[in-house]
Short mmCIF file of C-alpha atoms and ligand atoms in Angstrom, two decimals:
data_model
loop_
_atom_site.label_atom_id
_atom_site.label_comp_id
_atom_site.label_asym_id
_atom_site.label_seq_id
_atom_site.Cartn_x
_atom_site.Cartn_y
_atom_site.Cartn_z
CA UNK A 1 34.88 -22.42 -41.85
CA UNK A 2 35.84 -19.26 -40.07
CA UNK A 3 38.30 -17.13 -42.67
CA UNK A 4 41.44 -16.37 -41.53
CA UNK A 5 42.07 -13.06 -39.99
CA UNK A 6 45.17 -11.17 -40.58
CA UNK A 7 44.39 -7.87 -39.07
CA UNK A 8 42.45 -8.80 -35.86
CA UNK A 9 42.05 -4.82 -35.33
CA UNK A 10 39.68 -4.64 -37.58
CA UNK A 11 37.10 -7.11 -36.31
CA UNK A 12 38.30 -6.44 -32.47
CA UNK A 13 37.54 -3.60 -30.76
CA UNK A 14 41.15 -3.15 -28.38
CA UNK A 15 39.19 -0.97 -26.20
CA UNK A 16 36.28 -3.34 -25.10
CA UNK A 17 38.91 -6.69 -24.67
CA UNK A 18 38.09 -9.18 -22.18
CA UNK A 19 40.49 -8.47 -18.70
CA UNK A 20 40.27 -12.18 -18.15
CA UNK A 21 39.02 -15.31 -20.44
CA UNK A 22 38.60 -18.76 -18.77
CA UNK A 23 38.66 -21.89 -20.89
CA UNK A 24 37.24 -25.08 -20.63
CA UNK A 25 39.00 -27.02 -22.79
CA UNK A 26 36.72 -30.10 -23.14
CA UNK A 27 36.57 -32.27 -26.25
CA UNK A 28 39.98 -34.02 -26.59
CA UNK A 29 38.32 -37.10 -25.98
CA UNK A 30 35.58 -37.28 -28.57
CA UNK A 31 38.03 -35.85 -31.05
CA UNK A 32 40.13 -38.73 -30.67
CA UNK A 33 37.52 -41.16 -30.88
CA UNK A 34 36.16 -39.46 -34.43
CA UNK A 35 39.50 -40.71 -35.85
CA UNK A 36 39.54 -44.21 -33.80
CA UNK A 37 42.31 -43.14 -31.99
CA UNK A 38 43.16 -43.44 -28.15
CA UNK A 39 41.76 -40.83 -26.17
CA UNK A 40 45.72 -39.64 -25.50
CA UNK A 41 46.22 -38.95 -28.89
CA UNK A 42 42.99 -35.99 -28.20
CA UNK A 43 45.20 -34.83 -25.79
CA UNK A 44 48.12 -34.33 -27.27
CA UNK A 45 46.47 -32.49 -30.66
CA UNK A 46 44.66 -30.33 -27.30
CA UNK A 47 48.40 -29.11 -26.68
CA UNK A 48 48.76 -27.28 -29.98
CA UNK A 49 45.38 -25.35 -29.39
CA UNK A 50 46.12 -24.23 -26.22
CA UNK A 51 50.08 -22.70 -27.32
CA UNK A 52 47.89 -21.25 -30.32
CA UNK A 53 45.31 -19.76 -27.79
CA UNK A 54 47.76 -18.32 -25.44
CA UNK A 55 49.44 -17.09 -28.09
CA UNK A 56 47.08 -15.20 -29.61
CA UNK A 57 45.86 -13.95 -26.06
CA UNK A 58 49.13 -12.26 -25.75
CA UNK A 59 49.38 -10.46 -28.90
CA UNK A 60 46.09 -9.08 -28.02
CA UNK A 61 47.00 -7.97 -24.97
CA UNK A 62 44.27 -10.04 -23.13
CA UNK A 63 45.60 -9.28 -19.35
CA UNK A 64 44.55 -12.99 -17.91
CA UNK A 65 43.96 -16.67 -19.39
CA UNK A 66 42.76 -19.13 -17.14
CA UNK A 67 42.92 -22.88 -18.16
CA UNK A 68 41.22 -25.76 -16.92
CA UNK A 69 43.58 -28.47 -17.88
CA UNK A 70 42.67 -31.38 -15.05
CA UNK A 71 39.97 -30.61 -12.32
CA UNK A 72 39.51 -32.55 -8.97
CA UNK A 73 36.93 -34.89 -10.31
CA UNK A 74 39.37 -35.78 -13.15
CA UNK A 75 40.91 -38.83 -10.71
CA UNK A 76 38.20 -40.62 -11.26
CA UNK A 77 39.70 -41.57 -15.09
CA UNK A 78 42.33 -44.53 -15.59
CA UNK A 79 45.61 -44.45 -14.30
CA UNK A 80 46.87 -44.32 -17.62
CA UNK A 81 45.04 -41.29 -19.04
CA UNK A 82 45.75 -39.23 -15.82
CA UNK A 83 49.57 -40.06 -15.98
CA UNK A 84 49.33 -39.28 -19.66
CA UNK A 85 48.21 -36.32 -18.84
CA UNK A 86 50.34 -35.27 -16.54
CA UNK A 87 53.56 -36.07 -18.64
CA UNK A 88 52.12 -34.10 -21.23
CA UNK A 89 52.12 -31.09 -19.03
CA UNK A 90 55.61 -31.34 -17.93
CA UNK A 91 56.23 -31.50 -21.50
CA UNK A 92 54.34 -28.42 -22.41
CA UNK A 93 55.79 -26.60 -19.51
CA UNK A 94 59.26 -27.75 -20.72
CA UNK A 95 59.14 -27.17 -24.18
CA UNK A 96 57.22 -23.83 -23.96
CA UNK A 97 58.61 -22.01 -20.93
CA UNK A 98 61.62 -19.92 -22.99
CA UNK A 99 59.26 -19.24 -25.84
CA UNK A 100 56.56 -17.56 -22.68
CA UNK A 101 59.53 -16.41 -21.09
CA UNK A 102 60.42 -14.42 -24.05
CA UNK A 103 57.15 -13.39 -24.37
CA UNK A 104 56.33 -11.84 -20.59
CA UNK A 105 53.90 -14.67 -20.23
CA UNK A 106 53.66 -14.81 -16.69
CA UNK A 107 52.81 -18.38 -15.53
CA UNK A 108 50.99 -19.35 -12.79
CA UNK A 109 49.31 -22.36 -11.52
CA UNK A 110 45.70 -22.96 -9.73
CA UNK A 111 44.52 -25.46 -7.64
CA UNK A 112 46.62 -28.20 -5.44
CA UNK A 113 49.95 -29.17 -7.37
CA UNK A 114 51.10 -30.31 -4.06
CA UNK A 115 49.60 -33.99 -4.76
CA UNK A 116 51.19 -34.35 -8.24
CA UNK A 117 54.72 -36.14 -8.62
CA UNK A 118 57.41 -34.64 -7.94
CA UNK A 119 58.54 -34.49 -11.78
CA UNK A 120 55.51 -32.65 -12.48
CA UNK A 121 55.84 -30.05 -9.17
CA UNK A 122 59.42 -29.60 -10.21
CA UNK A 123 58.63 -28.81 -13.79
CA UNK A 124 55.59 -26.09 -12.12
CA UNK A 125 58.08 -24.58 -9.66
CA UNK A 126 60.95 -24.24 -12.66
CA UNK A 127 57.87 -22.49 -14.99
CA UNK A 128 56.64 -20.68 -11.88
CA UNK A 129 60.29 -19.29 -10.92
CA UNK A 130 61.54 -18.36 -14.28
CA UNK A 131 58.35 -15.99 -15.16
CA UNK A 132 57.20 -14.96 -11.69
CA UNK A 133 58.55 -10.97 -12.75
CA UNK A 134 57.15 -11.01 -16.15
CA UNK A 135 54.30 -8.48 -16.63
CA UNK A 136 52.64 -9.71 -19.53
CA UNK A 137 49.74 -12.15 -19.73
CA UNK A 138 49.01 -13.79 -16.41
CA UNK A 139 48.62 -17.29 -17.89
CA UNK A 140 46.55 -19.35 -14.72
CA UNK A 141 46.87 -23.03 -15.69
CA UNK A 142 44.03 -25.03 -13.23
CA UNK A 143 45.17 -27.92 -12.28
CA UNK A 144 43.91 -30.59 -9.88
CA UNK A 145 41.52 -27.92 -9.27
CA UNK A 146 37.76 -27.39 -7.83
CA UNK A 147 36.01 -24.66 -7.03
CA UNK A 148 34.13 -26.31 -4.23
CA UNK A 149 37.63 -27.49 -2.58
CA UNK A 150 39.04 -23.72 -3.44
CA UNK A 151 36.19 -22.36 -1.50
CA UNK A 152 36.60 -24.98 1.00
CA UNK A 153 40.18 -24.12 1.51
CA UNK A 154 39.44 -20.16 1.62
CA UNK A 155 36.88 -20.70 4.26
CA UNK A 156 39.55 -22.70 6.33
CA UNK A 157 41.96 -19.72 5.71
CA UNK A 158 39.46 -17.15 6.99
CA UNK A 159 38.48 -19.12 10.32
CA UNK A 160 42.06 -19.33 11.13
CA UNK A 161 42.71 -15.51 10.94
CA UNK A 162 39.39 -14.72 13.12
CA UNK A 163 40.59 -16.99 15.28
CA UNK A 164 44.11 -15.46 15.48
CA UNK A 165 42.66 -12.33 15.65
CA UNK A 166 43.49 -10.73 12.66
CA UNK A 167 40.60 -10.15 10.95
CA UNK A 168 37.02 -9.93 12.95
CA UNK A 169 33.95 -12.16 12.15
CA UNK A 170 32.12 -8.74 11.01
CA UNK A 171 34.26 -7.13 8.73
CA UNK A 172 34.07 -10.41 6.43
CA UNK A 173 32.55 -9.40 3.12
CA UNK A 174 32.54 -10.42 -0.37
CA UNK A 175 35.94 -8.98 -1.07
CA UNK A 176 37.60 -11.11 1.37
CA UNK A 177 36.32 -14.63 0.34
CA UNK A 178 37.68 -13.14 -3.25
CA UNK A 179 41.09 -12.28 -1.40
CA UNK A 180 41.76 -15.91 -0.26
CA UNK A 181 40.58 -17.40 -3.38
CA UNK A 182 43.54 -18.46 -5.97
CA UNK A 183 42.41 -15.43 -8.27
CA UNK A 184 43.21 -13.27 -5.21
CA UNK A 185 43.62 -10.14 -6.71
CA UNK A 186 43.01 -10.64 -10.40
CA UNK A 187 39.46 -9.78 -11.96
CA UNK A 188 36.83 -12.14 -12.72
CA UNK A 189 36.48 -13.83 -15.68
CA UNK A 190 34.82 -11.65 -18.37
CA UNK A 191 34.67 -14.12 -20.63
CA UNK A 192 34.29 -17.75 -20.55
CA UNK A 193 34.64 -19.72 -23.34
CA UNK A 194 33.78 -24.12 -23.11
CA UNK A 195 34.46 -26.22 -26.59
CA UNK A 196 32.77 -29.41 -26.86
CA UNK A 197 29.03 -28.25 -26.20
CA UNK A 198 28.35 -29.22 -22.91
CA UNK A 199 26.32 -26.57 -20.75
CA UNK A 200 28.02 -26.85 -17.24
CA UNK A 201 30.43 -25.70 -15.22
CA UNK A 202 32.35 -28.78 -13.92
CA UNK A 203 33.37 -27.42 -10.76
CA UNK A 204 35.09 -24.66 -12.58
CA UNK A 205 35.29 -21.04 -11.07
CA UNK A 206 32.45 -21.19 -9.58
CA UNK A 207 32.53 -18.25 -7.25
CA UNK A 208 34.40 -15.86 -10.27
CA UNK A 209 31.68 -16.79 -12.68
CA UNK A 210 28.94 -14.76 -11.16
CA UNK A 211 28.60 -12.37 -13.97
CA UNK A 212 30.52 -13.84 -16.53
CA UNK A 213 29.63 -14.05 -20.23
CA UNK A 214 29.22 -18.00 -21.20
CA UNK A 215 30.16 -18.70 -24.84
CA UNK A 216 29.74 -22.32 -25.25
CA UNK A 217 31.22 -23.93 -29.09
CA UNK A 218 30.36 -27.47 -30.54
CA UNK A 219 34.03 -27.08 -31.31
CA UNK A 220 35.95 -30.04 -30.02
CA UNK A 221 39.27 -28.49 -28.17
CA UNK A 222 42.03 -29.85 -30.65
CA UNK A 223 40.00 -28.04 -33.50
CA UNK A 224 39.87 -24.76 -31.29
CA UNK A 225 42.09 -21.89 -33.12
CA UNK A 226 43.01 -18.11 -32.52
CA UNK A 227 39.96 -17.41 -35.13
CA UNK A 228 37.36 -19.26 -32.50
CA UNK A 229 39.07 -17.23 -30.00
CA UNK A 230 38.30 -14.02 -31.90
CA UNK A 231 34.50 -15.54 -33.27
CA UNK A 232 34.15 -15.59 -29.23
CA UNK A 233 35.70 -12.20 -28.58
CA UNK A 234 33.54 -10.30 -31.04
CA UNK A 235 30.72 -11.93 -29.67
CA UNK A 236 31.38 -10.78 -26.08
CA UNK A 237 31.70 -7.28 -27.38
CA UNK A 238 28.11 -7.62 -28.76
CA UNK A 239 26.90 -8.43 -25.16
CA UNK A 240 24.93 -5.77 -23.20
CA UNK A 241 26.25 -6.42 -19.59
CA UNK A 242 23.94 -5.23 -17.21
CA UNK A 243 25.05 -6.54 -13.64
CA UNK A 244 21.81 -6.99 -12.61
CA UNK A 245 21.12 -3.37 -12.85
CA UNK A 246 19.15 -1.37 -16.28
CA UNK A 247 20.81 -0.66 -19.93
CA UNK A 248 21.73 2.86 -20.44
CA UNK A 249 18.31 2.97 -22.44
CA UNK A 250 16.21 1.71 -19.87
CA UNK A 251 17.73 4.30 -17.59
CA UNK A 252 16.19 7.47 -19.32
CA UNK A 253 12.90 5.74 -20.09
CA UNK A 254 10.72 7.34 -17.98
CA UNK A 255 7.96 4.78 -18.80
CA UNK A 256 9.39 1.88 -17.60
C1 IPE B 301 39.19 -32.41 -21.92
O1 IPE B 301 38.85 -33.40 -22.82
C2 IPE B 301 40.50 -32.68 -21.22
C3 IPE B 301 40.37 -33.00 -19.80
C4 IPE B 301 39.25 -33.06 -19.13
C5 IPE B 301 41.57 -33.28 -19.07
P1 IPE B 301 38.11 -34.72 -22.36
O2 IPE B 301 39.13 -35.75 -22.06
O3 IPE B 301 37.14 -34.46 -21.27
O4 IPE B 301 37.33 -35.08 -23.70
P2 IPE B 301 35.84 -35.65 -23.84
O5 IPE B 301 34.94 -34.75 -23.06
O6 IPE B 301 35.86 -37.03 -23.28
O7 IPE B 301 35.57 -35.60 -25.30
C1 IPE B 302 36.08 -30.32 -17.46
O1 IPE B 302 35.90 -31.27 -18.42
C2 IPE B 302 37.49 -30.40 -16.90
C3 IPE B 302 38.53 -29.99 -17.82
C4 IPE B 302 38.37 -29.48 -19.01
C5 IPE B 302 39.87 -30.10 -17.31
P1 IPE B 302 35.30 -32.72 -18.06
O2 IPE B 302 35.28 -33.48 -19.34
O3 IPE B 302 36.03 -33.31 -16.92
O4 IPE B 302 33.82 -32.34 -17.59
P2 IPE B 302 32.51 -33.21 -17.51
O5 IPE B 302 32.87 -34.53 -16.86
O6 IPE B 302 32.02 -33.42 -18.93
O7 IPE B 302 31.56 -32.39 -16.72
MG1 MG B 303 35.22 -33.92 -21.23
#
């Protein structure tokens, strides 16, 4: 059991905070089926872990959350469990949007809403329109998303400005794949964080997660709280990042 923390300054350090976390939030289903119960019922206990997560993200300040709450490949469950799932987000959206509101939250969505019924588009646009000046957390919620089809999609974007002229074949660089990507703009993940054990990606980020720190808990997602959050965040401050380049240690050691 992780204690409760009431002063997170004191195990945090606020000057070494992640920019950006990325969740998977994997689990819901094999909590549910612990208790006999219907996978929906995982994903409804998911809900309360993810208000507690963003939550806690913004009172630390943490500049970006991104979310994977249903990924491209996620079609492939039963009708029922995808429409569940996208009534619960409508509800989420509709029953959390003042308190984000109220908090700055800005919300934004990734990956191709435009397939998704019209309740559930309306409910996005509402959550999209009524936080798009906040300047708080930058919560990205990815849905019906895939990083092959994002990449797929950016590549499109890119042939049709060479072809129009505006940008030349040559001056395409790593930056500008980036650019057309839905994190246009925002920094890579520094942190990602999947519950349920599994070591893969899913199709999740895949171009953002070059240097990423993985942090990978047995935790099912409907058990997840702020305090695995912060377990996660203490660890990442432990990491020595090197980008493929030496520690500061190596650096001076003339031996090496
Ligand atoms: C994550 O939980 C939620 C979504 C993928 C939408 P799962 O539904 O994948 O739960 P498990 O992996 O079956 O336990
Ligand atoms: C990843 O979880 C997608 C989401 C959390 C939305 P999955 O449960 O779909 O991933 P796999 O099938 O175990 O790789
Ligand atoms: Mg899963």
């Amino acid at each position: 059991m992780l204690r409760r923390i009431t002063n997170i300054n004191e195990l945090i350090d606020s000057d070494s905070l992640p920019r950006h976390i990325a969740i998977i939030m994997d689990g819901n289903g094999r909590w549910a089926r612990k208790r006999l119960m219907p996978r929906t019922v995982g994903h409804r206990a998911g809900m309360g872990s993810l208000k507690e997560v963003v939550k806690a993200c913004d009172e630390l300040k943490i500049p970006v959350l991104t979310v994977y709450a249903f990924s491209t490949e996620n079609w492939k469950r039963p009708d029922n469990e995808v429409q569940f799932l996208m009534k619960l987000l409508v509800e989420f959206l509709h029953k959390e949007l003042d308190e984000l509101n109220e908090n700055d939250v800005r919300v934004n969505v990734i990956g191709d809403y435009s397939v998704l019924n019209h309740e559930c588009q309306d409910e996005i646009q509402r959550a999209l329109l009524t936080t798009r000046n906040n300047q708080g957390l930058l919560f990205n919620i990815a849905l019906n998303y895939g990083a092959r089809a994002e990449m797929v999609e950016a590549i499109k974007k890119i042939v049709d400005k060479v072809i129009s002229g505006e940008i030349s074949r040559d001056s395409i660089c790593e930056a500008t794949v980036a650019s057309f990507l839905y994190t246009g703009g925002v920094p890579d993940p520094d942190l990602l964080i999947r519950t349920a054990g599994e070591l893969r990606l899913s199709n999740f980020l895949l171009w953002q997660l070059a240097y990423t720190e993985l942090w990978v808990t047995d935790c099912l997602w409907p058990d997840f709280t702020r305090e695995n959050l912060f377990a996660a965040i203490r660890d990442y401050q432990q990491r020595d990042r090197r980008f493929g380049a030496l520690t500061a240690l190596e650096k001076g050691d003339e031996s090496v």
